[in-house]
GROMACS .gro file of C-alpha atoms in nm:
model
  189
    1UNK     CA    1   8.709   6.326  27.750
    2UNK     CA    2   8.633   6.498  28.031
    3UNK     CA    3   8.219   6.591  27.957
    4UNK     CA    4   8.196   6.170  27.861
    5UNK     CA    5   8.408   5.996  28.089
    6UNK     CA    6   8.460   5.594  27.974
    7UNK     CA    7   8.313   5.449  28.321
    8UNK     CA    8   8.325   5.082  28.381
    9UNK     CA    9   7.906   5.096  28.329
   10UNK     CA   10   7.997   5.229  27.957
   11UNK     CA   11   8.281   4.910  27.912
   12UNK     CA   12   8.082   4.667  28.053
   13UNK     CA   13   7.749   4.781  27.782
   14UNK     CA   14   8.039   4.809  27.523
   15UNK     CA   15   8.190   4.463  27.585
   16UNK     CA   16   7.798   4.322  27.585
   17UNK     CA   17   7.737   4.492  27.264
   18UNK     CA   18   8.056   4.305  27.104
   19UNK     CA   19   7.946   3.989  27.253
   20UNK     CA   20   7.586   4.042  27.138
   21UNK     CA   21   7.663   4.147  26.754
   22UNK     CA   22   7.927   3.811  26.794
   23UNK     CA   23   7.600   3.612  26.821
   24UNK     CA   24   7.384   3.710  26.590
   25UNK     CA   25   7.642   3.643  26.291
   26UNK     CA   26   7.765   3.327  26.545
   27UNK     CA   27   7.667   3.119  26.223
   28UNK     CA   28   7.877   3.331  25.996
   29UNK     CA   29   8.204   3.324  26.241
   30UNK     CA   30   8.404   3.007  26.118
   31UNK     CA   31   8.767   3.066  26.011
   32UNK     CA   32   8.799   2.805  25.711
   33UNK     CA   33   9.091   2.969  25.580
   34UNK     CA   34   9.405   3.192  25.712
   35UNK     CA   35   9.218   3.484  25.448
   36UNK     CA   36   8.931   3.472  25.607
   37UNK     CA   37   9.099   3.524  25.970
   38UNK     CA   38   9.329   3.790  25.836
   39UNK     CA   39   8.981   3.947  25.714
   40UNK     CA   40   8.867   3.921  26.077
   41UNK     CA   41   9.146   4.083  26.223
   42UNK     CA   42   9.117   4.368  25.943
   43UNK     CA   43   8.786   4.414  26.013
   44UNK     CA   44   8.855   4.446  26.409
   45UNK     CA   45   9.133   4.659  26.299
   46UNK     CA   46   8.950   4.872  26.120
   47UNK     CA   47   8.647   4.916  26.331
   48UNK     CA   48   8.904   5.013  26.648
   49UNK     CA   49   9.064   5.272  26.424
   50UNK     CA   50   8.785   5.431  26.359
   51UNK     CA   51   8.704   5.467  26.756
   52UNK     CA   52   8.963   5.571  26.800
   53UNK     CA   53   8.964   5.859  26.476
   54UNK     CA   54   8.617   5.952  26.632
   55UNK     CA   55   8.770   6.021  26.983
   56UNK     CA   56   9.025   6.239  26.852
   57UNK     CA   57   8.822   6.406  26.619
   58UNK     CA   58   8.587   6.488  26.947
   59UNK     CA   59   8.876   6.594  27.107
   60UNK     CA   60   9.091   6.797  26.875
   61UNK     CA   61   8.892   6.836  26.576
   62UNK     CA   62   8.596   7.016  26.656
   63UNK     CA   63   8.669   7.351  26.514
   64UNK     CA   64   8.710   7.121  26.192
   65UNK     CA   65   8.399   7.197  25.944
   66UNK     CA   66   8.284   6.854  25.939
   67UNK     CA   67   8.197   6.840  25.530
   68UNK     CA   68   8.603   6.878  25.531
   69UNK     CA   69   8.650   6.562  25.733
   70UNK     CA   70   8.457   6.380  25.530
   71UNK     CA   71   8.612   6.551  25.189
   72UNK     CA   72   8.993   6.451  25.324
   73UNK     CA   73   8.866   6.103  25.464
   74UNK     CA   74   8.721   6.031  25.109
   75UNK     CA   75   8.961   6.129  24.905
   76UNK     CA   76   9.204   5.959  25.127
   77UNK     CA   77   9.002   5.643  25.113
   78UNK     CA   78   8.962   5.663  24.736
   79UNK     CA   79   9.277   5.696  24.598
   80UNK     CA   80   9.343   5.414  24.798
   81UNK     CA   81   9.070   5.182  24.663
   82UNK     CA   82   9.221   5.303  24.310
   83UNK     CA   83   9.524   5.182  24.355
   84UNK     CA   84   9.414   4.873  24.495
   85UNK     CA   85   9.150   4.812  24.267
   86UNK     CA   86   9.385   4.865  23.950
   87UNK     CA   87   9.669   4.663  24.112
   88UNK     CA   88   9.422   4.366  24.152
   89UNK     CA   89   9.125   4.450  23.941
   90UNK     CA   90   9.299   4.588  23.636
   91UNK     CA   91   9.142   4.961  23.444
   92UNK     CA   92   8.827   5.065  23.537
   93UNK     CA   93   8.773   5.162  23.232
   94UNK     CA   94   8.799   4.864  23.060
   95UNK     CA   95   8.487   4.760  23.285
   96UNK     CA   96   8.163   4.750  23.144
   97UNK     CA   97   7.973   5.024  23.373
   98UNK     CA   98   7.562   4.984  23.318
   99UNK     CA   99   7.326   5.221  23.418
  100UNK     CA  100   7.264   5.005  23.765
  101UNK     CA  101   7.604   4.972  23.815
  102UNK     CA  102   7.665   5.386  23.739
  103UNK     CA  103   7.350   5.461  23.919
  104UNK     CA  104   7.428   5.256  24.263
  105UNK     CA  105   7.812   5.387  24.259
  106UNK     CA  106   7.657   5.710  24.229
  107UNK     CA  107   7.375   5.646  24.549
  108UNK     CA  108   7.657   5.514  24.767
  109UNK     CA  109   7.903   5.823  24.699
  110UNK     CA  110   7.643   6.059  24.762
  111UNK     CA  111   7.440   5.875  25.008
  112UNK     CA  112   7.659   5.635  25.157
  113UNK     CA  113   7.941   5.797  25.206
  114UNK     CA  114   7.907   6.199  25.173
  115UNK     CA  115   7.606   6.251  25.324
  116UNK     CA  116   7.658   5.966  25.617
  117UNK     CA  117   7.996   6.095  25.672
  118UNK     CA  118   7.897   6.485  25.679
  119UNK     CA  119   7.643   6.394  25.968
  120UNK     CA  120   7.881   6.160  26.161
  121UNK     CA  121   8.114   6.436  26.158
  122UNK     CA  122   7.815   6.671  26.268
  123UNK     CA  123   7.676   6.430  26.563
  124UNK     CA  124   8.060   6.402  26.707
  125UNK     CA  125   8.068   6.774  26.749
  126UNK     CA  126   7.698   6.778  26.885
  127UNK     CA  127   7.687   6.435  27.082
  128UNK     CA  128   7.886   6.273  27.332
  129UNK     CA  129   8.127   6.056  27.177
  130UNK     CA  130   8.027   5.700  27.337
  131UNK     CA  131   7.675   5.782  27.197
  132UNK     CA  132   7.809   5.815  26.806
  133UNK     CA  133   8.027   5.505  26.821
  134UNK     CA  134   7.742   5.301  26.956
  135UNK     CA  135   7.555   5.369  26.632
  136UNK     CA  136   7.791   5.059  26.479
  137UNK     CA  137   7.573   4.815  26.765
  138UNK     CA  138   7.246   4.921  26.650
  139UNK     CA  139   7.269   4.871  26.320
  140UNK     CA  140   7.342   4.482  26.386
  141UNK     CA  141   6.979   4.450  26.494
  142UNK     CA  142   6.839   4.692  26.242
  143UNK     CA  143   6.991   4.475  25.996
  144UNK     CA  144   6.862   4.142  26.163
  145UNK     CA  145   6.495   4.241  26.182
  146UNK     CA  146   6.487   4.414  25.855
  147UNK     CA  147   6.664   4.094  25.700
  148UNK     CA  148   6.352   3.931  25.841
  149UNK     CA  149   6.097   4.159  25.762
  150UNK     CA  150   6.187   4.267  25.371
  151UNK     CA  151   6.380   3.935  25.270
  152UNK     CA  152   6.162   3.680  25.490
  153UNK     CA  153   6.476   3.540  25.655
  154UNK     CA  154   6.484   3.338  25.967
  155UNK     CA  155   6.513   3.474  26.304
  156UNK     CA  156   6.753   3.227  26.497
  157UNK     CA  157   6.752   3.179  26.844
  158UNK     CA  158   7.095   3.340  26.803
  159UNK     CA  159   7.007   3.636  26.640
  160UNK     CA  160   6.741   3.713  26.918
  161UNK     CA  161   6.930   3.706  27.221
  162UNK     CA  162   7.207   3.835  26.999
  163UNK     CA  163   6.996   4.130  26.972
  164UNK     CA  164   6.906   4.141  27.286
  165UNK     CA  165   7.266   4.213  27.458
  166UNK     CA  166   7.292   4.473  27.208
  167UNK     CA  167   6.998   4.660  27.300
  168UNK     CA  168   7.127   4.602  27.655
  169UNK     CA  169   7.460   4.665  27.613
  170UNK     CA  170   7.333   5.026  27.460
  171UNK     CA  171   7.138   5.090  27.728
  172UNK     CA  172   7.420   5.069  27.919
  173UNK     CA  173   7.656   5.279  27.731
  174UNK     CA  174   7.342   5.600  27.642
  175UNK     CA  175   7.128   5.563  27.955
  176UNK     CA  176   7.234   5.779  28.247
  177UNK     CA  177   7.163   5.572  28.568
  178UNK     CA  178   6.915   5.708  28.756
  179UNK     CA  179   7.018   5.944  29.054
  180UNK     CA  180   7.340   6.048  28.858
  181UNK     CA  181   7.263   6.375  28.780
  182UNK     CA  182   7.141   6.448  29.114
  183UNK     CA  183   7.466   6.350  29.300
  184UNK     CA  184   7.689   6.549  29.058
  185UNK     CA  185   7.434   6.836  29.135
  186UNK     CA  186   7.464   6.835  29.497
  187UNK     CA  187   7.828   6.759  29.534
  188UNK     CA  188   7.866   7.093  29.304
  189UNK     CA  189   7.654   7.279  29.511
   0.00000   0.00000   0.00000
């Protein structure tokens, strides 16, 4: 992309970031079965797709309103659940749905996945692309510290310097070095 070019600065905060978010779960990363390191490689999968979907969208997609990316990537994504879920989880109507149940499905469709999606959508066209995807890092440490400070859990060493090479690894990828902007300025001039 030629307004957010994918410098070695950007890699290197990227590849701290990864290496960061791998500590603070360190104590959750143990492979005790072949499912739960085909569920790893989903997950990585997954999360490179969607770079990748976020890219193009940047690229090709922005004359693309984005509640219509978010209608066709939901729709898309729930038929598929359906299918899934009744193949393995049987009718969903023979499941007893109570008012929590009904109420938090209906939080996370609107919430969770409408709204969120709409603005991701909104921010790619608006924001450089490397500064959207980076939004995955932070919430790693927003979920650490408000693990501690709502539920009481333990801050491990881990999960500290875990968060620090995240935070580091975004300052990387968002902050513009100092100076930059100046050279590109004069040799323009």
């Amino acid at each position: 992309i030629d307004d957010d070019p994918f410098t070695l600065r950007r890699f290197g905060g990227a590849a701290l970031g990864i290496v960061g978010v791998g500590l603070i779960f360190s104590d959750q990363l143990s492979a005790d079965s072949m499912l739960a390191f085909w569920g790893s490689v989903g997950f990585l999968l997954g999360s490179a797709s969607q770079a990748l979907a976020q890219v193009i969208i940047k690229v090709r997609g922005r004359h693309i309103d984005p509640l219509v990316i978010a209608i066709g990537q939901m729709a898309t994504g729930g038929v598929l659940l359906l299918v899934i879920g009744i193949s393995s989880e049987g009718n969903p109507l023979r499941v007893e749905w109570t008012p929590v149940a009904l109420m938090s499905l209906h939080y996370l469709s609107v919430f969770g996945s409408a709204i969120a999606f709409s603005l991701l959508y909104w921010l790619l066209r608006h924001v450089k692309v490397t500064t959207v995807t980076s939004i995955a890092l932070a919430q790693s440490v927003v979920a650490v510290f408000a693990g501690w400070v709502a539920l009481g859990e333990v801050l491990r060493w881990t999960a500290l310097a875990g968060s620090a090479a995240v935070l580091a690894g975004l300052g990387l990828i968002i902050v513009k070095p100092k100076g930059v902007g100046e050279i590109e300025e004069r040799s323009t001039a």
